PDB file of C-alpha atoms and ligand atoms in Angstrom:
ATOM      1  CA  MET A   1     -12.567 -18.008  -4.703  1.00  0.00           C
ATOM      2  CA  SER A   2     -14.430 -15.375  -2.670  1.00  0.00           C
ATOM      3  CA  GLU A   3     -18.144 -14.766  -3.212  1.00  0.00           C
ATOM      4  CA  TRP A   4     -17.187 -11.092  -3.645  1.00  0.00           C
ATOM      5  CA  ASP A   5     -14.963 -11.740  -6.679  1.00  0.00           C
ATOM      6  CA  SER A   6     -17.862 -11.797  -9.141  1.00  0.00           C
ATOM      7  CA  VAL A   7     -19.001  -8.262  -8.245  1.00  0.00           C
ATOM      8  CA  ALA A   8     -15.624  -6.743  -7.452  1.00  0.00           C
ATOM      9  CA  GLU A   9     -15.199  -4.906 -10.725  1.00  0.00           C
ATOM     10  CA  ASN A  10     -18.304  -2.739 -10.568  1.00  0.00           C
ATOM     11  CA  VAL A  11     -19.734  -2.676  -7.045  1.00  0.00           C
ATOM     12  CA  ASP A  12     -19.722   0.671  -5.205  1.00  0.00           C
ATOM     13  CA  PHE A  13     -19.989   0.268  -1.443  1.00  0.00           C
ATOM     14  CA  ASN A  14     -21.815   3.044   0.371  1.00  0.00           C
ATOM     15  CA  LEU A  15     -21.671   2.558   4.139  1.00  0.00           C
ATOM     16  CA  GLU A  16     -20.170   5.739   5.551  1.00  0.00           C
ATOM     17  CA  ILE A  17     -17.675   6.039   8.372  1.00  0.00           C
ATOM     18  CA  SER A  18     -17.573   8.972  10.773  1.00  0.00           C
ATOM     19  CA  ASP A  19     -14.481  10.997   9.831  1.00  0.00           C
ATOM     20  CA  GLU A  20     -15.072  13.350  12.710  1.00  0.00           C
ATOM     21  CA  ASN A  21     -15.187  10.696  15.425  1.00  0.00           C
ATOM     22  CA  PHE A  22     -12.295   8.755  13.903  1.00  0.00           C
ATOM     23  CA  VAL A  23      -9.995  11.785  13.787  1.00  0.00           C
ATOM     24  CA  LYS A  24     -10.941  12.678  17.379  1.00  0.00           C
ATOM     25  CA  THR A  25     -10.151   9.148  18.571  1.00  0.00           C
ATOM     26  CA  VAL A  26      -7.165   7.937  16.509  1.00  0.00           C
ATOM     27  CA  SER A  27      -3.912   9.911  16.192  1.00  0.00           C
ATOM     28  CA  GLN A  28      -2.427  10.708  12.784  1.00  0.00           C
ATOM     29  CA  GLU A  29       0.658   8.578  13.518  1.00  0.00           C
ATOM     30  CA  ALA A  30      -1.425   5.468  14.186  1.00  0.00           C
ATOM     31  CA  LYS A  31      -0.754   2.252  12.306  1.00  0.00           C
ATOM     32  CA  ILE A  32      -4.174   1.221  11.027  1.00  0.00           C
ATOM     33  CA  LEU A  33      -5.559  -2.023   9.641  1.00  0.00           C
ATOM     34  CA  ASP A  34      -8.592  -1.785   7.331  1.00  0.00           C
ATOM     35  CA  PHE A  35      -9.888  -5.338   7.711  1.00  0.00           C
ATOM     36  CA  GLY A  36     -12.110  -6.454   4.811  1.00  0.00           C
ATOM     37  CA  CYS A  37     -10.934  -3.416   2.862  1.00  0.00           C
ATOM     38  CA  GLY A  38     -12.621  -4.446  -0.402  1.00  0.00           C
ATOM     39  CA  TYR A  39     -11.209  -2.234  -3.166  1.00  0.00           C
ATOM     40  CA  GLY A  40      -9.717   0.191  -0.610  1.00  0.00           C
ATOM     41  CA  ARG A  41     -12.491   2.812  -0.436  1.00  0.00           C
ATOM     42  CA  ILE A  42     -12.196   3.356   3.336  1.00  0.00           C
ATOM     43  CA  ALA A  43      -8.391   3.095   3.450  1.00  0.00           C
ATOM     44  CA  ASN A  44      -8.319   5.784   0.770  1.00  0.00           C
ATOM     45  CA  GLN A  45     -10.687   7.954   2.802  1.00  0.00           C
ATOM     46  CA  LEU A  46      -8.361   7.591   5.817  1.00  0.00           C
ATOM     47  CA  TYR A  47      -5.389   8.429   3.577  1.00  0.00           C
ATOM     48  CA  HIS A  48      -7.103  11.682   2.613  1.00  0.00           C
ATOM     49  CA  LEU A  49      -7.691  12.416   6.300  1.00  0.00           C
ATOM     50  CA  GLY A  50      -3.905  12.401   6.673  1.00  0.00           C
ATOM     51  CA  TYR A  51      -3.258   8.849   7.886  1.00  0.00           C
ATOM     52  CA  ARG A  52      -0.198   7.312   6.236  1.00  0.00           C
ATOM     53  CA  HIS A  53       0.430   4.048   8.099  1.00  0.00           C
ATOM     54  CA  LEU A  54      -2.390   2.066   6.554  1.00  0.00           C
ATOM     55  CA  VAL A  55      -2.711  -1.570   5.564  1.00  0.00           C
ATOM     56  CA  GLY A  56      -5.829  -2.995   3.942  1.00  0.00           C
ATOM     57  CA  ILE A  57      -6.484  -6.707   3.803  1.00  0.00           C
ATOM     58  CA  ASP A  58      -9.232  -8.625   2.024  1.00  0.00           C
ATOM     59  CA  CYS A  59     -10.054 -12.231   1.132  1.00  0.00           C
ATOM     60  CA  SER A  60     -11.182 -11.303  -2.412  1.00  0.00           C
ATOM     61  CA  ILE A  61      -8.301 -11.171  -4.886  1.00  0.00           C
ATOM     62  CA  LYS A  62     -10.431  -9.251  -7.366  1.00  0.00           C
ATOM     63  CA  MET A  63     -11.295  -6.557  -4.819  1.00  0.00           C
ATOM     64  CA  ILE A  64      -7.599  -6.144  -4.035  1.00  0.00           C
ATOM     65  CA  ASN A  65      -6.626  -6.076  -7.723  1.00  0.00           C
ATOM     66  CA  ARG A  66      -9.197  -3.353  -8.389  1.00  0.00           C
ATOM     67  CA  GLY A  67      -7.984  -1.367  -5.360  1.00  0.00           C
ATOM     68  CA  LEU A  68      -4.355  -1.546  -6.452  1.00  0.00           C
ATOM     69  CA  ILE A  69      -5.341  -0.018  -9.807  1.00  0.00           C
ATOM     70  CA  GLU A  70      -7.692   2.672  -8.383  1.00  0.00           C
ATOM     71  CA  PHE A  71      -5.533   3.584  -5.390  1.00  0.00           C
ATOM     72  CA  PRO A  72      -1.906   2.709  -6.216  1.00  0.00           C
ATOM     73  CA  HIS A  73      -0.671   4.746  -3.230  1.00  0.00           C
ATOM     74  CA  LEU A  74      -2.301   2.247  -0.808  1.00  0.00           C
ATOM     75  CA  ASP A  75      -0.883  -0.920   0.746  1.00  0.00           C
ATOM     76  CA  LEU A  76      -3.693  -3.395  -0.035  1.00  0.00           C
ATOM     77  CA  ARG A  77      -3.077  -7.107   0.460  1.00  0.00           C
ATOM     78  CA  TYR A  78      -4.924 -10.241  -0.534  1.00  0.00           C
ATOM     79  CA  PHE A  79      -5.246 -12.649   2.361  1.00  0.00           C
ATOM     80  CA  PRO A  80      -7.803 -15.487   2.366  1.00  0.00           C
ATOM     81  CA  GLY A  81      -6.728 -17.189   5.625  1.00  0.00           C
ATOM     82  CA  SER A  82      -8.070 -16.913   9.140  1.00  0.00           C
ATOM     83  CA  ILE A  83      -4.825 -16.317  11.089  1.00  0.00           C
ATOM     84  CA  LEU A  84      -3.792 -12.800  10.117  1.00  0.00           C
ATOM     85  CA  PRO A  85      -0.223 -12.378   8.814  1.00  0.00           C
ATOM     86  CA  PHE A  86       0.608  -9.802  11.498  1.00  0.00           C
ATOM     87  CA  ALA A  87       2.375  -9.860  14.853  1.00  0.00           C
ATOM     88  CA  ASP A  88       0.579  -9.581  18.181  1.00  0.00           C
ATOM     89  CA  ASN A  89      -0.085  -5.933  19.139  1.00  0.00           C
ATOM     90  CA  GLU A  90       0.955  -4.627  15.708  1.00  0.00           C
ATOM     91  CA  PHE A  91      -1.784  -2.038  15.080  1.00  0.00           C
ATOM     92  CA  ASP A  92      -2.906   1.066  16.951  1.00  0.00           C
ATOM     93  CA  SER A  93      -6.308   0.887  15.346  1.00  0.00           C
ATOM     94  CA  ILE A  94      -8.463  -1.440  13.245  1.00  0.00           C
ATOM     95  CA  VAL A  95     -11.432  -0.435  11.107  1.00  0.00           C
ATOM     96  CA  THR A  96     -14.106  -2.706   9.712  1.00  0.00           C
ATOM     97  CA  CYS A  97     -16.742  -1.206   7.432  1.00  0.00           C
ATOM     98  CA  ALA A  98     -19.621  -3.463   6.348  1.00  0.00           C
ATOM     99  CA  VAL A  99     -17.518  -6.582   6.962  1.00  0.00           C
ATOM    100  CA  PHE A 100     -19.384  -8.245   9.841  1.00  0.00           C
ATOM    101  CA  THR A 101     -22.509  -7.259   7.894  1.00  0.00           C
ATOM    102  CA  CYS A 102     -21.623  -9.986   5.379  1.00  0.00           C
ATOM    103  CA  ILE A 103     -20.683 -12.616   7.984  1.00  0.00           C
ATOM    104  CA  PRO A 104     -24.040 -14.104   9.006  1.00  0.00           C
ATOM    105  CA  ASN A 105     -22.665 -16.535  11.593  1.00  0.00           C
ATOM    106  CA  GLN A 106     -21.995 -15.318  15.141  1.00  0.00           C
ATOM    107  CA  ASP A 107     -19.291 -17.948  15.837  1.00  0.00           C
ATOM    108  CA  VAL A 108     -17.366 -16.904  12.720  1.00  0.00           C
ATOM    109  CA  ARG A 109     -17.705 -13.274  13.790  1.00  0.00           C
ATOM    110  CA  LYS A 110     -16.337 -14.151  17.253  1.00  0.00           C
ATOM    111  CA  HIS A 111     -13.307 -15.964  15.786  1.00  0.00           C
ATOM    112  CA  ILE A 112     -12.482 -12.988  13.589  1.00  0.00           C
ATOM    113  CA  LEU A 113     -12.795 -10.648  16.558  1.00  0.00           C
ATOM    114  CA  ILE A 114     -10.361 -12.772  18.596  1.00  0.00           C
ATOM    115  CA  GLU A 115      -7.827 -12.485  15.780  1.00  0.00           C
ATOM    116  CA  LEU A 116      -8.388  -8.740  15.355  1.00  0.00           C
ATOM    117  CA  ARG A 117      -7.895  -8.308  19.102  1.00  0.00           C
ATOM    118  CA  ARG A 118      -4.599 -10.234  18.929  1.00  0.00           C
ATOM    119  CA  VAL A 119      -3.069  -7.879  16.343  1.00  0.00           C
ATOM    120  CA  LEU A 120      -4.368  -4.727  18.075  1.00  0.00           C
ATOM    121  CA  LYS A 121      -2.221  -3.046  20.739  1.00  0.00           C
ATOM    122  CA  PRO A 122      -3.498  -2.837  24.313  1.00  0.00           C
ATOM    123  CA  ASN A 123      -5.601   0.339  24.450  1.00  0.00           C
ATOM    124  CA  GLY A 124      -5.853   0.239  20.655  1.00  0.00           C
ATOM    125  CA  VAL A 125      -9.112   1.325  19.044  1.00  0.00           C
ATOM    126  CA  LEU A 126     -11.408  -0.922  17.053  1.00  0.00           C
ATOM    127  CA  TYR A 127     -13.944   0.953  14.938  1.00  0.00           C
ATOM    128  CA  LEU A 128     -16.842  -1.174  13.697  1.00  0.00           C
ATOM    129  CA  ALA A 129     -19.106   0.509  11.135  1.00  0.00           C
ATOM    130  CA  GLU A 130     -21.749  -2.057  10.228  1.00  0.00           C
ATOM    131  CA  PHE A 131     -25.279  -2.154   8.894  1.00  0.00           C
ATOM    132  CA  CYS A 132     -27.756  -3.022  11.623  1.00  0.00           C
ATOM    133  CA  SER A 133     -31.458  -3.454  12.204  1.00  0.00           C
ATOM    134  CA  GLU A 134     -33.772  -3.535  15.218  1.00  0.00           C
ATOM    135  CA  GLN A 135     -35.244  -6.790  13.898  1.00  0.00           C
ATOM    136  CA  SER A 136     -31.949  -8.612  13.150  1.00  0.00           C
ATOM    137  CA  GLN A 137     -32.405  -9.472   9.472  1.00  0.00           C
ATOM    138  CA  ARG A 138     -30.626 -12.231   7.566  1.00  0.00           C
ATOM    139  CA  PHE A 139     -31.006 -12.157   3.775  1.00  0.00           C
ATOM    140  CA  THR A 140     -29.122 -12.537   0.500  1.00  0.00           C
ATOM    141  CA  SER A 141     -28.040  -9.256  -1.076  1.00  0.00           C
ATOM    142  CA  SER A 142     -28.695  -8.277  -4.684  1.00  0.00           C
ATOM    143  CA  ALA A 143     -25.026  -9.171  -5.244  1.00  0.00           C
ATOM    144  CA  GLY A 144     -25.849 -12.750  -4.126  1.00  0.00           C
ATOM    145  CA  VAL A 145     -23.959 -12.505  -0.839  1.00  0.00           C
ATOM    146  CA  PRO A 146     -25.448 -13.650   2.505  1.00  0.00           C
ATOM    147  CA  MET A 147     -25.926 -10.676   4.825  1.00  0.00           C
ATOM    148  CA  TRP A 148     -26.843 -10.124   8.432  1.00  0.00           C
ATOM    149  CA  HIS A 149     -28.101  -6.746   9.533  1.00  0.00           C
ATOM    150  CA  SER A 150     -27.854  -7.647  13.205  1.00  0.00           C
ATOM    151  CA  GLN A 151     -28.999  -5.651  16.171  1.00  0.00           C
ATOM    152  CA  GLN A 152     -26.338  -3.334  17.587  1.00  0.00           C
ATOM    153  CA  ARG A 153     -26.578  -5.446  20.768  1.00  0.00           C
ATOM    154  CA  GLU A 154     -25.533  -8.532  18.740  1.00  0.00           C
ATOM    155  CA  LEU A 155     -22.436  -6.694  17.513  1.00  0.00           C
ATOM    156  CA  LYS A 156     -21.504  -5.613  21.031  1.00  0.00           C
ATOM    157  CA  ILE A 157     -21.765  -9.204  22.327  1.00  0.00           C
ATOM    158  CA  ILE A 158     -18.746 -10.259  20.260  1.00  0.00           C
ATOM    159  CA  LEU A 159     -16.537  -7.515  21.717  1.00  0.00           C
ATOM    160  CA  ASP A 160     -14.976  -9.675  24.401  1.00  0.00           C
ATOM    161  CA  GLY A 161     -11.884  -7.975  25.833  1.00  0.00           C
ATOM    162  CA  PHE A 162     -12.921  -4.498  24.681  1.00  0.00           C
ATOM    163  CA  ASN A 163     -14.492  -1.498  26.370  1.00  0.00           C
ATOM    164  CA  VAL A 164     -17.116   0.168  24.205  1.00  0.00           C
ATOM    165  CA  GLU A 165     -16.389   3.901  24.367  1.00  0.00           C
ATOM    166  CA  GLN A 166     -18.836   5.268  21.788  1.00  0.00           C
ATOM    167  CA  SER A 167     -21.792   3.721  20.043  1.00  0.00           C
ATOM    168  CA  GLN A 168     -24.389   5.225  17.771  1.00  0.00           C
ATOM    169  CA  VAL A 169     -27.038   4.087  15.331  1.00  0.00           C
ATOM    170  CA  VAL A 170     -27.548   6.338  12.305  1.00  0.00           C
ATOM    171  CA  GLU A 171     -29.504   6.174   9.070  1.00  0.00           C
ATOM    172  CA  ASN A 172     -27.613   4.790   6.062  1.00  0.00           C
ATOM    173  CA  SER A 173     -29.332   3.454   2.967  1.00  0.00           C
ATOM    174  CA  THR A 174     -28.250   0.101   1.544  1.00  0.00           C
ATOM    175  CA  MET A 175     -26.414  -0.192  -1.783  1.00  0.00           C
ATOM    176  CA  SER A 176     -29.738  -0.891  -3.468  1.00  0.00           C
ATOM    177  CA  GLY A 177     -31.179   2.330  -2.015  1.00  0.00           C
ATOM    178  CA  HIS A 178     -33.385   0.875   0.748  1.00  0.00           C
ATOM    179  CA  ALA A 179     -33.697   2.824   3.978  1.00  0.00           C
ATOM    180  CA  SER A 180     -31.556   1.174   6.634  1.00  0.00           C
ATOM    181  CA  HIS A 181     -29.397   1.840   9.678  1.00  0.00           C
ATOM    182  CA  ALA A 182     -25.751   1.554  10.579  1.00  0.00           C
ATOM    183  CA  SER A 183     -24.108   0.935  13.910  1.00  0.00           C
ATOM    184  CA  HIS A 184     -20.910   2.823  14.717  1.00  0.00           C
ATOM    185  CA  ILE A 185     -18.947   1.419  17.630  1.00  0.00           C
ATOM    186  CA  PHE A 186     -15.580   2.589  18.932  1.00  0.00           C
ATOM    187  CA  ALA A 187     -14.167   0.036  21.363  1.00  0.00           C
ATOM    188  CA  ARG A 188     -10.800  -0.002  23.110  1.00  0.00           C
ATOM    189  CA  LYS A 189      -8.841  -3.183  23.750  1.00  0.00           C
ATOM    190  CA  THR A 190      -8.557  -3.817  27.449  1.00  0.00           C
ATOM    191  CA  ILE A 191      -5.098  -4.561  28.819  1.00  0.00           C
TER     192      ILE A 191
HETATM  193  C1  LIG B   1     -19.346  -5.120   1.918  1.00  0.00           C
HETATM  194  S1  LIG B   1     -17.656  -5.274   1.533  1.00  0.00           S
HETATM  195  C2  LIG B   1     -16.977  -3.782   2.287  1.00  0.00           C
HETATM  196  C3  LIG B   1     -15.617  -3.381   1.754  1.00  0.00           C
HETATM  197  C4  LIG B   1     -15.008  -2.139   2.390  1.00  0.00           C
HETATM  198  N1  LIG B   1     -14.812  -2.307   3.814  1.00  0.00           N
HETATM  199  C5  LIG B   1     -15.858  -0.915   2.126  1.00  0.00           C
HETATM  200  O1  LIG B   1     -16.658  -0.546   3.005  1.00  0.00           O
HETATM  201  O2  LIG B   1     -15.717  -0.327   1.042  1.00  0.00           O
HETATM  202  C6  LIG B   1     -17.084  -6.538   2.623  1.00  0.00           C
HETATM  203  C7  LIG B   1     -15.675  -6.988   2.329  1.00  0.00           C
HETATM  204  O3  LIG B   1     -15.243  -7.836   3.396  1.00  0.00           O
HETATM  205  C8  LIG B   1     -14.421  -8.844   2.853  1.00  0.00           C
HETATM  206  N2  LIG B   1     -14.361  -9.956   3.805  1.00  0.00           N
HETATM  207  C9  LIG B   1     -15.395 -10.678   4.288  1.00  0.00           C
HETATM  208  N3  LIG B   1     -14.944 -11.621   5.127  1.00  0.00           N
HETATM  209  C10 LIG B   1     -13.604 -11.471   5.194  1.00  0.00           C
HETATM  210  C11 LIG B   1     -12.558 -12.153   5.900  1.00  0.00           C
HETATM  211  N4  LIG B   1     -12.816 -13.171   6.716  1.00  0.00           N
HETATM  212  N5  LIG B   1     -11.265 -11.749   5.724  1.00  0.00           N
HETATM  213  C12 LIG B   1     -11.000 -10.717   4.900  1.00  0.00           C
HETATM  214  N6  LIG B   1     -11.938 -10.031   4.197  1.00  0.00           N
HETATM  215  C13 LIG B   1     -13.227 -10.400   4.351  1.00  0.00           C
HETATM  216  C14 LIG B   1     -15.100  -9.181   1.525  1.00  0.00           C
HETATM  217  O4  LIG B   1     -14.219  -9.807   0.621  1.00  0.00           O
HETATM  218  C15 LIG B   1     -15.540  -7.787   1.042  1.00  0.00           C
HETATM  219  O5  LIG B   1     -14.588  -7.184   0.204  1.00  0.00           O
END
């Protein structure tokens, strides 16, 4: 059982992605993986931007069940394992939104990144939208989930085999309304 199951029915995630930069960087025909899609909020946003080749995957069955009810037009899949059920080089782009934020261990983050890189095509674009903090803060969220608002530098360290093409830090309040920041990184898989 995922620690996210208990809040899946009523949580409303609020970290924003940059539509403008995504549309400029990723073509409409792209096959996109929304890794850690939760209930499909971001995949649905991409759908409304015109993207149609979308797959969302999440390790919380209750998040996926909610998403399939709220957004029946989306391909959302429950997958609790660590080796993704996709071929090498399958996706043109991968998005994570507030996923590494709730993985407070750098080695676990690195393992996930290796797997994301495997399923991304050479030259494919990884978009990480994650909460961050200058002070690198680990804490337990009001939902009872361990969090790590790492420095943007700590997110970039795990991007082995990628070229960072754009990176920004912007203001984004947390779900509980506290002032905070988010890191937006577009990185391309090196060949
Ligand atoms: C804060 S939520 C964000 C959900 C969604 N990306 C959004 O922004 O609306 C983080 C999600 O990542 C998922 N997650 C965390 N670790 C994961 C893993 N190793 N594999 C798949 N999903 C994971 C959790 O189940 C949770 O739904």
